[in-house]
Coordinates of C-alpha atoms in Angstrom, one line a residue:
Chain A
X1 CA 0.0 0.0 0.0
X2 CA 1.5 3.3 -1.1
X3 CA 1.2 6.2 1.2
X4 CA -0.4 9.1 -0.7
X5 CA 0.7 12.6 0.3
X6 CA -2.0 14.5 2.2
X7 CA -3.5 17.7 0.6
X8 CA -1.6 20.9 1.1
X9 CA -4.1 22.5 3.5
X10 CA -3.6 19.5 5.9
X11 CA 0.2 20.1 5.9
X12 CA -0.5 23.8 6.5
X13 CA -2.9 23.1 9.4
X14 CA -0.3 20.9 11.2
X15 CA 2.3 23.6 10.6
X16 CA 0.1 26.3 12.1
X17 CA -0.5 24.0 15.0
X18 CA 3.3 23.6 15.5
X19 CA 3.8 27.4 15.3
X20 CA 1.0 27.9 17.9
X21 CA 3.0 25.6 20.2
X22 CA 6.1 27.7 19.7
X23 CA 4.0 30.8 20.6
X24 CA 2.7 29.0 23.7
X25 CA 6.3 28.7 25.0
X26 CA 7.3 32.1 23.8
X27 CA 4.5 33.6 26.0
X28 CA 6.2 32.3 29.1
X29 CA 9.0 34.8 28.8
X30 CA 6.9 37.0 31.1
X31 CA 4.0 36.4 33.4
X32 CA 2.2 39.2 31.6
X33 CA 2.1 37.4 28.2
X34 CA 1.9 33.8 29.6
X35 CA -1.9 33.4 29.7
X36 CA -2.2 34.4 26.1
X37 CA 0.6 31.9 25.3
X38 CA -1.4 29.1 27.0
X39 CA -4.4 29.9 24.8
X40 CA -2.2 29.5 21.7
X41 CA -1.3 26.1 23.0
X42 CA -4.9 25.1 23.4
X43 CA -5.7 26.4 19.9
X44 CA -2.8 24.5 18.4
X45 CA -4.0 21.3 20.0
X46 CA -7.5 21.8 18.8
X47 CA -6.3 22.4 15.2
X48 CA -4.2 19.2 15.3
X49 CA -7.0 17.0 16.6
X50 CA -9.7 18.4 14.3
X51 CA -7.4 18.1 11.2
X52 CA -6.6 14.5 12.1
X53 CA -10.3 13.6 12.5
X54 CA -11.5 15.2 9.3
X55 CA -8.7 13.8 7.1
X56 CA -9.1 10.1 8.2
X57 CA -12.0 7.8 7.6
X58 CA -13.2 7.6 11.2
X59 CA -15.0 4.3 11.7
X60 CA -15.4 4.7 15.4
X61 CA -16.2 8.3 16.2
X62 CA -18.4 7.6 19.3
X63 CA -15.7 5.5 20.9
X64 CA -13.1 8.2 20.2
X65 CA -15.4 11.0 21.6
X66 CA -15.9 8.7 24.6
X67 CA -12.2 8.2 25.1
X68 CA -11.6 11.9 24.9
X69 CA -14.4 12.7 27.3
X70 CA -13.3 10.1 29.9
X71 CA -9.6 11.1 29.7
X72 CA -10.4 14.8 29.5
X73 CA -12.7 14.7 32.4
X74 CA -10.2 12.9 34.6
X75 CA -7.5 15.4 33.6
X76 CA -9.7 18.5 34.1
X77 CA -10.9 17.4 37.6
X78 CA -7.3 16.5 38.6
X79 CA -6.0 19.9 37.4
X80 CA -8.7 21.8 39.3
X81 CA -8.3 19.9 42.6
X82 CA -4.5 19.3 42.9
X83 CA -2.8 21.3 45.7
X84 CA 0.1 23.5 44.4
X85 CA 2.5 21.7 46.7
X86 CA 1.7 18.5 44.9
X87 CA 2.7 19.9 41.5
X88 CA 6.0 18.0 41.1
X89 CA 4.2 14.6 41.4
X90 CA 1.4 15.7 39.1
X91 CA 3.9 16.6 36.4
X92 CA 5.7 13.3 36.9
X93 CA 2.3 11.5 36.6
X94 CA 1.4 13.4 33.4
X95 CA 4.8 12.5 31.9
X96 CA 4.1 8.8 32.5
X97 CA 0.9 9.2 30.5
X98 CA 2.7 10.7 27.5
X99 CA 5.2 7.9 27.7
X100 CA 2.4 5.3 27.8
X101 CA 0.5 6.9 25.0
X102 CA 3.7 6.9 22.8
X103 CA 4.2 3.2 23.6
X104 CA 0.5 2.4 22.6
X105 CA 0.7 4.4 19.4
X106 CA 4.0 2.7 18.4
X107 CA 2.5 -0.7 19.2
X108 CA -0.7 0.1 17.2
X109 CA 1.5 1.3 14.3
X110 CA 3.4 -2.0 14.4
X111 CA 0.2 -4.1 14.5
X112 CA -1.6 -2.1 11.8
X113 CA 1.1 -0.4 9.7
X114 CA -1.2 0.1 6.7
X115 CA -3.3 2.7 8.7
X116 CA -0.1 4.7 9.3
X117 CA 1.0 4.5 5.6
X118 CA 4.4 3.1 6.5
X119 CA 4.3 -0.2 4.5
X120 CA 6.8 -0.4 1.7
X121 CA 6.2 -1.9 -1.8
X122 CA 7.6 -5.2 -0.6
X123 CA 4.8 -5.5 1.9
X124 CA 7.0 -5.0 4.9
X125 CA 7.3 -1.9 7.1
X126 CA 9.8 0.6 5.8
X127 CA 13.2 0.1 7.5
X128 CA 13.4 3.8 8.4
X129 CA 10.0 3.7 9.9
X130 CA 11.1 0.6 11.9
X131 CA 13.9 2.6 13.5
X132 CA 11.6 5.5 14.3
X133 CA 9.0 3.1 15.8
X134 CA 11.7 1.3 17.8
X135 CA 13.0 4.5 19.1
X136 CA 9.5 5.8 19.8
X137 CA 8.4 2.8 21.8
X138 CA 11.8 2.6 23.7
X139 CA 11.8 6.3 24.7
X140 CA 8.1 6.1 25.5
X141 CA 8.5 3.1 27.7
X142 CA 11.5 4.6 29.5
X143 CA 9.5 7.8 30.0
X144 CA 6.6 5.8 31.4
X145 CA 8.4 3.6 33.9
X146 CA 10.9 6.3 34.9
X147 CA 8.1 8.8 35.5
X148 CA 6.1 6.2 37.6
X149 CA 9.1 5.8 39.9
X150 CA 9.7 9.6 40.0
X151 CA 6.0 10.0 40.9
X152 CA 6.1 7.4 43.7
X153 CA 9.2 9.1 45.1
X154 CA 7.8 12.6 44.9
X155 CA 4.5 11.6 46.3
X156 CA 6.2 9.9 49.3
X157 CA 4.7 6.5 48.3
X158 CA 8.2 5.2 48.0
X159 CA 11.3 6.1 49.9
X160 CA 13.1 9.1 48.4
X161 CA 16.4 7.5 49.4
X162 CA 18.6 6.2 46.6
X163 CA 18.2 2.4 46.1
X164 CA 21.6 1.1 44.9
X165 CA 21.8 -2.3 43.2
X166 CA 25.2 -3.9 42.9
X167 CA 26.6 -3.7 39.4
X168 CA 23.9 -1.3 38.5
X169 CA 26.1 0.6 36.0
X170 CA 27.0 -2.6 34.2
X171 CA 23.3 -3.7 34.1
X172 CA 22.1 -0.3 32.9
X173 CA 24.7 0.0 30.1
X174 CA 24.1 -3.6 29.1
X175 CA 20.4 -3.1 28.8
X176 CA 20.8 0.2 26.9
X177 CA 23.2 -1.5 24.5
X178 CA 20.8 -4.4 24.0
X179 CA 18.0 -2.0 23.2
X180 CA 20.0 -0.2 20.6
X181 CA 21.3 -3.4 19.1
X182 CA 17.8 -4.8 18.8
X183 CA 16.5 -1.6 17.1
X184 CA 19.4 -2.0 14.6
X185 CA 18.5 -5.7 14.0
X186 CA 14.8 -4.7 13.7
X187 CA 15.6 -3.0 10.4
X188 CA 16.5 -6.3 8.8
X189 CA 14.0 -8.6 10.6
X190 CA 10.6 -7.2 11.6
X191 CA 9.7 -10.3 13.8
X192 CA 7.3 -9.3 16.6
X193 CA 9.6 -10.8 19.3
X194 CA 12.2 -8.2 18.6
X195 CA 9.7 -5.3 18.9
X196 CA 8.3 -6.6 22.2
X197 CA 11.7 -7.4 23.6
X198 CA 12.7 -3.8 22.9
X199 CA 9.6 -2.6 24.7
X200 CA 10.1 -4.9 27.7
X201 CA 13.8 -3.9 28.1
X202 CA 12.9 -0.2 27.8
X203 CA 10.3 -0.5 30.6
X204 CA 13.0 -2.2 32.7
X205 CA 15.7 0.4 32.1
X206 CA 13.4 3.3 32.9
X207 CA 12.8 1.7 36.3
X208 CA 16.5 0.9 36.9
X209 CA 17.6 4.4 35.9
X210 CA 15.4 6.3 38.4
X211 CA 15.5 4.1 41.5
X212 CA 19.1 5.0 42.5
X213 CA 18.4 8.7 42.3
X214 CA 17.5 10.5 45.5
X215 CA 14.6 12.9 46.3
X216 CA 16.4 16.2 45.9
X217 CA 17.8 15.3 42.5
X218 CA 14.3 15.0 41.3
X219 CA 14.3 18.5 39.7
X220 CA 16.8 17.1 37.2
X221 CA 15.0 13.8 36.8
X222 CA 11.6 15.4 36.2
X223 CA 13.2 17.8 33.6
X224 CA 14.9 14.9 32.0
X225 CA 11.7 12.8 31.7
X226 CA 10.0 16.0 30.3
X227 CA 12.7 16.0 27.6
X228 CA 12.2 12.2 26.9
X229 CA 8.4 12.6 26.5
X230 CA 9.2 15.2 23.8
X231 CA 11.7 13.0 22.0
X232 CA 9.1 10.1 22.1
X233 CA 6.5 12.4 20.4
X234 CA 9.1 13.5 17.8
X235 CA 10.0 9.9 17.0
X236 CA 6.4 9.1 16.3
X237 CA 6.1 12.4 14.3
X238 CA 8.8 11.0 12.0
X239 CA 6.9 7.8 11.6
X240 CA 3.7 9.7 10.7
X241 CA 5.4 12.5 8.7
X242 CA 3.5 14.9 11.0
X243 CA 4.9 18.4 11.3
X244 CA 3.0 19.3 14.4
X245 CA 4.3 16.3 16.3
X246 CA 7.9 16.9 15.1
X247 CA 7.9 20.6 16.0
X248 CA 6.3 19.9 19.4
X249 CA 8.7 17.0 20.1
X250 CA 11.7 19.2 19.3
X251 CA 10.4 22.0 21.5
X252 CA 9.6 19.8 24.5
X253 CA 12.8 17.8 24.0
X254 CA 14.9 21.0 24.1
X255 CA 12.9 22.5 26.9
X256 CA 13.5 19.5 29.2
X257 CA 17.1 19.3 28.2
X258 CA 17.7 23.0 29.0
X259 CA 15.9 22.7 32.3
X260 CA 18.1 19.7 33.3
X261 CA 21.1 21.7 32.3
X262 CA 20.1 24.7 34.4
X263 CA 19.4 22.4 37.4
X264 CA 22.7 20.6 37.1
X265 CA 24.6 23.9 36.8
X266 CA 22.8 25.2 39.9
X267 CA 24.1 22.2 41.8
X268 CA 27.6 22.3 40.2
X269 CA 27.1 18.6 39.2
X270 CA 27.4 17.0 35.9
X271 CA 24.4 15.4 34.3
X272 CA 26.2 12.1 34.3
X273 CA 26.7 12.2 38.0
X274 CA 23.1 12.9 38.7
X275 CA 22.0 10.1 36.3
X276 CA 24.5 7.7 37.9
X277 CA 22.6 8.3 41.1
X278 CA 23.4 7.6 44.7
X279 CA 24.1 11.2 45.7
X280 CA 23.7 11.8 49.4
X281 CA 23.9 8.2 50.3
X282 CA 27.6 8.1 51.2
X283 CA 27.7 11.6 52.7
X284 CA 24.9 10.9 55.1
X285 CA 26.8 7.9 56.4
X286 CA 30.1 9.6 57.0
X287 CA 28.5 12.8 58.3
X288 CA 27.0 11.1 61.3
X289 CA 30.2 10.1 63.0
X290 CA 32.3 13.2 62.4
X291 CA 29.8 15.5 64.1
X292 CA 31.3 17.6 66.9
X293 CA 29.2 19.6 69.3
X294 CA 29.4 23.3 68.4
X295 CA 27.7 26.1 70.2
X296 CA 24.6 27.6 68.6
X297 CA 21.9 30.0 69.7
X298 CA 18.2 29.3 69.8
X299 CA 15.9 32.2 69.1
X300 CA 12.2 32.6 69.7
X301 CA 9.3 33.9 67.6
X302 CA 9.4 37.1 69.6
X303 CA 13.2 37.6 68.9
X304 CA 12.5 37.2 65.2
X305 CA 9.5 39.5 65.3
X306 CA 11.5 42.2 67.2
X307 CA 14.6 42.0 65.0
X308 CA 12.6 42.1 61.8
X309 CA 10.5 45.1 62.9
X310 CA 13.7 47.0 63.6
X311 CA 15.2 46.0 60.2
X312 CA 15.2 48.1 57.1
X313 CA 15.4 45.1 54.8
X314 CA 14.6 41.4 55.1
X315 CA 15.4 38.8 52.5
X316 CA 13.4 35.5 52.8
X317 CA 15.0 32.4 51.4
X318 CA 12.4 29.6 51.1
X319 CA 13.1 26.0 50.4
X320 CA 11.5 22.6 50.2
X321 CA 10.7 22.6 53.9
X322 CA 8.4 25.6 53.4
X323 CA 6.5 23.5 50.8
X324 CA 6.3 20.5 53.1
X325 CA 4.9 22.6 56.0
X326 CA 2.5 24.5 53.6
X327 CA 3.9 27.7 55.1
X328 CA 3.7 29.9 52.0
X329 CA 0.4 31.6 53.0
X330 CA 1.4 32.5 56.6
X331 CA 4.8 33.5 55.3
X332 CA 3.2 36.0 53.0
X333 CA 1.1 37.3 55.9
X334 CA 4.3 37.8 57.9
X335 CA 5.8 39.7 55.1
X336 CA 2.7 41.9 54.7
X337 CA 2.8 42.8 58.4
X338 CA 6.4 43.8 58.1
X339 CA 5.8 45.8 54.9
X340 CA 3.0 47.7 56.6
X341 CA 5.6 48.6 59.3
X342 CA 7.9 50.0 56.6
X343 CA 10.3 47.0 56.2
X344 CA 11.5 46.1 52.7
X345 CA 10.8 42.4 52.1
X346 CA 12.2 40.4 49.2
X347 CA 12.2 36.7 48.4
X348 CA 15.4 34.9 47.1
X349 CA 14.8 31.8 45.1
X350 CA 17.6 29.3 44.3
X351 CA 17.1 27.4 41.0
X352 CA 17.1 24.0 42.7
X353 CA 14.9 25.0 45.7
X354 CA 12.1 22.6 45.9
X355 CA 11.4 19.4 43.9
X356 CA 11.0 20.9 40.5
X357 CA 12.2 23.9 38.5
X358 CA 10.2 27.0 39.6
X359 CA 8.5 25.1 42.4
X360 CA 9.0 27.9 45.0
X361 CA 7.8 30.6 42.6
X362 CA 4.5 28.8 42.0
X363 CA 4.0 28.4 45.8
X364 CA 4.7 32.0 46.4
X365 CA 2.4 33.1 43.6
X366 CA -0.3 30.8 45.1
X367 CA 0.1 32.7 48.3
X368 CA -0.4 36.0 46.3
X369 CA 3.2 37.2 46.6
X370 CA 3.7 39.6 43.7
X371 CA 6.2 38.2 41.3
X372 CA 8.2 41.4 41.3
X373 CA 9.2 40.8 44.9
X374 CA 10.7 37.5 44.0
X375 CA 14.3 37.4 42.8
X376 CA 16.6 34.8 41.2
X377 CA 19.9 33.9 42.8
X378 CA 22.2 36.1 40.6
X379 CA 19.9 39.1 40.9
X380 CA 19.7 39.3 44.6
X381 CA 22.9 37.7 46.0
X382 CA 24.9 40.9 46.2
X383 CA 22.1 42.4 48.4
X384 CA 22.7 40.1 51.4
X385 CA 25.7 42.2 52.4
X386 CA 23.3 45.2 52.9
X387 CA 20.4 43.2 54.4
X388 CA 19.6 43.4 58.1
X389 CA 17.9 40.1 58.2
X390 CA 18.1 36.9 56.2
X391 CA 15.1 34.7 57.0
X392 CA 15.8 31.1 55.9
X393 CA 12.7 28.9 55.9
X394 CA 13.0 25.3 54.9
X395 CA 16.2 25.7 52.8
X396 CA 19.6 24.4 53.8
X397 CA 22.1 23.3 51.2
X398 CA 21.5 26.5 49.1
X399 CA 22.8 28.7 51.9
X400 CA 25.7 26.5 53.0
X401 CA 29.0 28.5 52.7
X402 CA 30.9 25.2 52.5
X403 CA 30.0 25.3 48.8
X404 CA 32.3 28.3 48.5
X405 CA 35.1 27.3 50.8
X406 CA 35.3 23.6 51.5
X407 CA 36.8 21.7 48.6
X408 CA 36.1 18.4 50.2
X409 CA 32.4 19.1 50.6
X410 CA 30.0 17.2 48.2
X411 CA 28.3 20.5 47.4
X412 CA 31.6 22.4 46.7
X413 CA 31.2 24.8 43.7
X414 CA 27.4 25.0 43.9
X415 CA 26.3 28.6 43.7
X416 CA 24.8 29.5 47.1
X417 CA 23.2 32.6 48.8
X418 CA 25.6 34.7 50.8
X419 CA 23.3 34.7 53.8
X420 CA 26.4 34.7 56.1
X421 CA 26.9 38.4 55.0
X422 CA 23.6 39.5 56.4
X423 CA 23.7 41.3 59.8
X424 CA 21.3 38.8 61.4
X425 CA 20.2 35.3 60.2
X426 CA 17.1 33.5 61.3
X427 CA 17.1 29.8 60.4
X428 CA 13.7 28.1 60.6
X429 CA 14.3 24.4 60.9
X430 CA 12.5 21.5 62.6
X431 CA 15.4 20.3 64.6
X432 CA 19.2 20.6 64.9
X433 CA 19.5 16.9 64.1
X434 CA 18.5 16.9 60.4
X435 CA 21.0 17.8 57.8
X436 CA 20.3 19.0 54.3
X437 CA 19.9 16.7 51.4
X438 CA 23.6 16.6 50.7
X439 CA 24.2 15.3 54.2
X440 CA 26.6 18.0 55.2
X441 CA 26.7 20.2 58.3
X442 CA 26.1 24.0 57.7
X443 CA 28.4 26.6 59.3
X444 CA 25.5 29.1 59.2
X445 CA 24.0 27.3 62.2
X446 CA 26.9 28.3 64.4
X447 CA 27.6 31.9 63.3
X448 CA 27.4 34.6 66.0
X449 CA 24.7 36.4 64.1
X450 CA 22.5 33.3 63.6
X451 CA 19.5 32.4 65.7
X452 CA 18.0 29.0 65.1
X453 CA 14.2 29.0 65.1
X454 CA 13.5 25.3 65.8
X455 CA 9.9 24.6 64.9
X456 CA 7.6 23.6 62.1
X457 CA 7.8 26.3 59.5
X458 CA 4.1 27.1 59.5
X459 CA 3.8 27.2 63.3
X460 CA 6.9 29.4 63.6
X461 CA 5.5 31.9 61.0
X462 CA 2.1 32.0 62.9
X463 CA 3.9 32.7 66.1
X464 CA 6.0 35.5 64.5
X465 CA 2.8 37.1 63.0
X466 CA 1.2 37.0 66.5
X467 CA 4.3 38.6 68.0
X468 CA 4.5 41.2 65.3
X469 CA 0.9 42.3 65.9
X470 CA 1.4 42.9 69.7
Chain B
X1 CA 7.4 14.3 2.5
X2 CA 10.8 12.7 2.2
X3 CA 12.9 11.9 5.2
X4 CA 15.3 14.8 4.6
X5 CA 12.5 17.5 4.6
X6 CA 11.2 16.0 7.9
X7 CA 14.7 16.0 9.4
X8 CA 15.2 19.6 8.3
X9 CA 12.0 20.6 10.1
X10 CA 13.1 18.7 13.2
X11 CA 16.5 20.3 13.3
X12 CA 15.2 23.8 12.8
X13 CA 12.5 23.2 15.5
X14 CA 15.3 22.1 17.9
X15 CA 17.0 25.5 17.4
X16 CA 13.8 27.4 17.8
X17 CA 13.1 25.4 21.0
X18 CA 16.6 26.2 22.3
X19 CA 16.2 29.9 21.9
X20 CA 12.6 30.1 23.0
X21 CA 13.1 28.1 26.1
X22 CA 16.2 30.1 27.2
X23 CA 14.0 33.2 27.1
X24 CA 11.5 31.7 29.5
X25 CA 11.7 33.5 32.9
X26 CA 12.9 31.1 35.6
X27 CA 9.9 32.1 37.7
X28 CA 7.7 30.3 35.1
X29 CA 9.7 27.1 34.9
X30 CA 7.0 25.0 36.6
X31 CA 4.2 26.2 34.2
X32 CA 6.7 25.6 31.4
X33 CA 6.9 21.9 32.4
X34 CA 3.2 21.7 32.7
X35 CA 2.5 23.3 29.3
X36 CA 5.2 21.3 27.5
X37 CA 3.6 18.2 29.0
X38 CA 0.3 19.3 27.6
X39 CA 1.6 20.0 24.1
X40 CA 3.7 16.8 23.9
X41 CA 0.3 15.1 24.1
X42 CA 0.0 16.1 20.4
X43 CA 0.9 12.4 20.1
X44 CA -2.9 12.1 20.3
X45 CA -2.7 12.6 16.5
X46 CA -1.1 9.1 16.2
X47 CA -3.5 7.7 18.7
X48 CA -6.5 9.0 16.7
X49 CA -5.2 7.5 13.5
X50 CA -4.8 4.1 15.2
X51 CA -8.3 4.4 16.8
X52 CA -10.0 5.5 13.6
X53 CA -8.6 2.8 11.3
X54 CA -10.2 -0.5 10.6
X55 CA -8.2 -3.6 10.0
X56 CA -6.8 -4.5 13.4
X57 CA -9.2 -4.5 16.4
X58 CA -6.2 -4.7 18.8
X59 CA -4.5 -1.7 17.2
X60 CA -7.9 0.2 17.4
X61 CA -8.2 -0.5 21.1
X62 CA -4.6 0.4 21.8
X63 CA -5.3 3.6 19.9
X64 CA -8.4 4.3 22.0
X65 CA -6.6 3.9 25.3
X66 CA -3.8 6.2 24.0
X67 CA -6.5 8.8 23.0
X68 CA -7.8 8.6 26.6
X69 CA -4.4 8.9 28.2
X70 CA -3.3 11.8 25.9
X71 CA -6.7 13.5 26.7
X72 CA -6.0 13.4 30.4
X73 CA -2.8 15.2 29.7
X74 CA -4.2 17.7 27.3
X75 CA -7.1 18.8 29.5
X76 CA -5.1 18.4 32.7
X77 CA -2.0 20.0 31.4
X78 CA -3.6 23.1 29.9
X79 CA -6.0 23.5 32.8
X80 CA -3.3 23.3 35.5
X81 CA -1.1 25.7 33.5
X82 CA -3.9 28.2 33.3
X83 CA -4.5 27.8 37.0
X84 CA -0.9 28.5 37.8
X85 CA -0.5 31.4 35.4
X86 CA -3.6 33.1 36.9
X87 CA -1.8 33.2 40.2
X88 CA 1.2 35.3 39.1
X89 CA 0.3 38.9 39.9
X90 CA 2.2 42.1 39.9
X91 CA 2.5 44.3 43.0
X92 CA -0.6 46.5 43.5
X93 CA 0.5 50.1 43.4

């Protein structure tokens, strides 16, 4: 069966859909244009779906409408109900669905290649299409099983600690080589066992790749899986000769790759070392015994309230602990009271704060913190030297000066906030016992100007607000 | 379309993606992930083709499941992005 080229308007429609997706991402360059961008995205998707439905002989329209209604309903309700703090696991779950959809589409293309127009004159599937399908199903399967593990870890349904199998690097590399070898062999022999073995191995490798990676490396993992879901869509776009899918795949693939790069750079770690996994496992073991007792000062909510009222400028450094304690709303209230009393309040966000890129920004936005009070690392770091108070809430590694001075530290070289330059530091933390994700002690705890506020972040902010209003 | 034209579109789109994504403000990185998630569900095009075609009942059912999964993502992804973006507000002056 020879594949006839679709009419020109169809090609144009898919091209427009692809361009709309570019505009959707372009809109995100500023919060002011972002909502319009999102609407471009929706329009692009509508064009792609409608074009596909009108240009194919649809034998089963009621079933298709039913499938869209069921899926769409589930998606819509989930999106309405989800708490902002649960966004990382929601994104991971969504990635797994894209991965599974890619697997199913590739499998359907293998079982019914005629419908996809990929059968050559000899009656077999075109060899190029076989490579594309093989890559599509492999990347899709990796995205699926990897995202499921990432979801379980982020949702706390599975321990966030790295799980290290013996010989895991050998197993992983062997499995990857087997997948690539089989995709190569698939071009000369299109036996079903090869196709299904590729699929099974890819599901396995996705699982193996993510289990050794610890909780706080999840920003990189989620971005990487985001990238994979794009490449899977692009591979299927090659199979279907579909411009919208190829453009989207390339956009999403680059987007995830760039986010992974930004995250790795913000931790001064190489992508390879993140993917190899196990970070934090060794440091946590050695950190336990070498701990000496050093003097530190405990502060109270009243101390914090008093000092911040006297201050001219306060910089708040939020971290994952704020998200866990759901303290963003009360934190904003605290900032509001201070602002009413004439104190300048700014927020400083580290690129890897939280469990996904931009996690803290979303939580602060949810708590109605205006986005022009929220600053990135390089824009605000010089201001700590003039700040009266640095208020650290639920962050730890991102303010650890060891990253600047201690060459033996696992976080050496990571860009950190210069909170040690602020006149007074308040460090909200649940207890002195816990160390940050990297498992290293933090000199900021023991500085003369530091007061430890040991409590749940939400409770502490509530107490400070009470004290401020006295 | 031959393979080379498709490859050209792909390579150009990678470059466009590179520059567009670098211009996204870091404050919107979470919405970026949510919206890329939604648009990568354009894979629904492939799912619809599989679901619409006669010939193989198995392929049709795989296609229908894929349509449902991709729809979760499309509706969920765009809705959650819209919800997040609506929260970003400027200071009231």
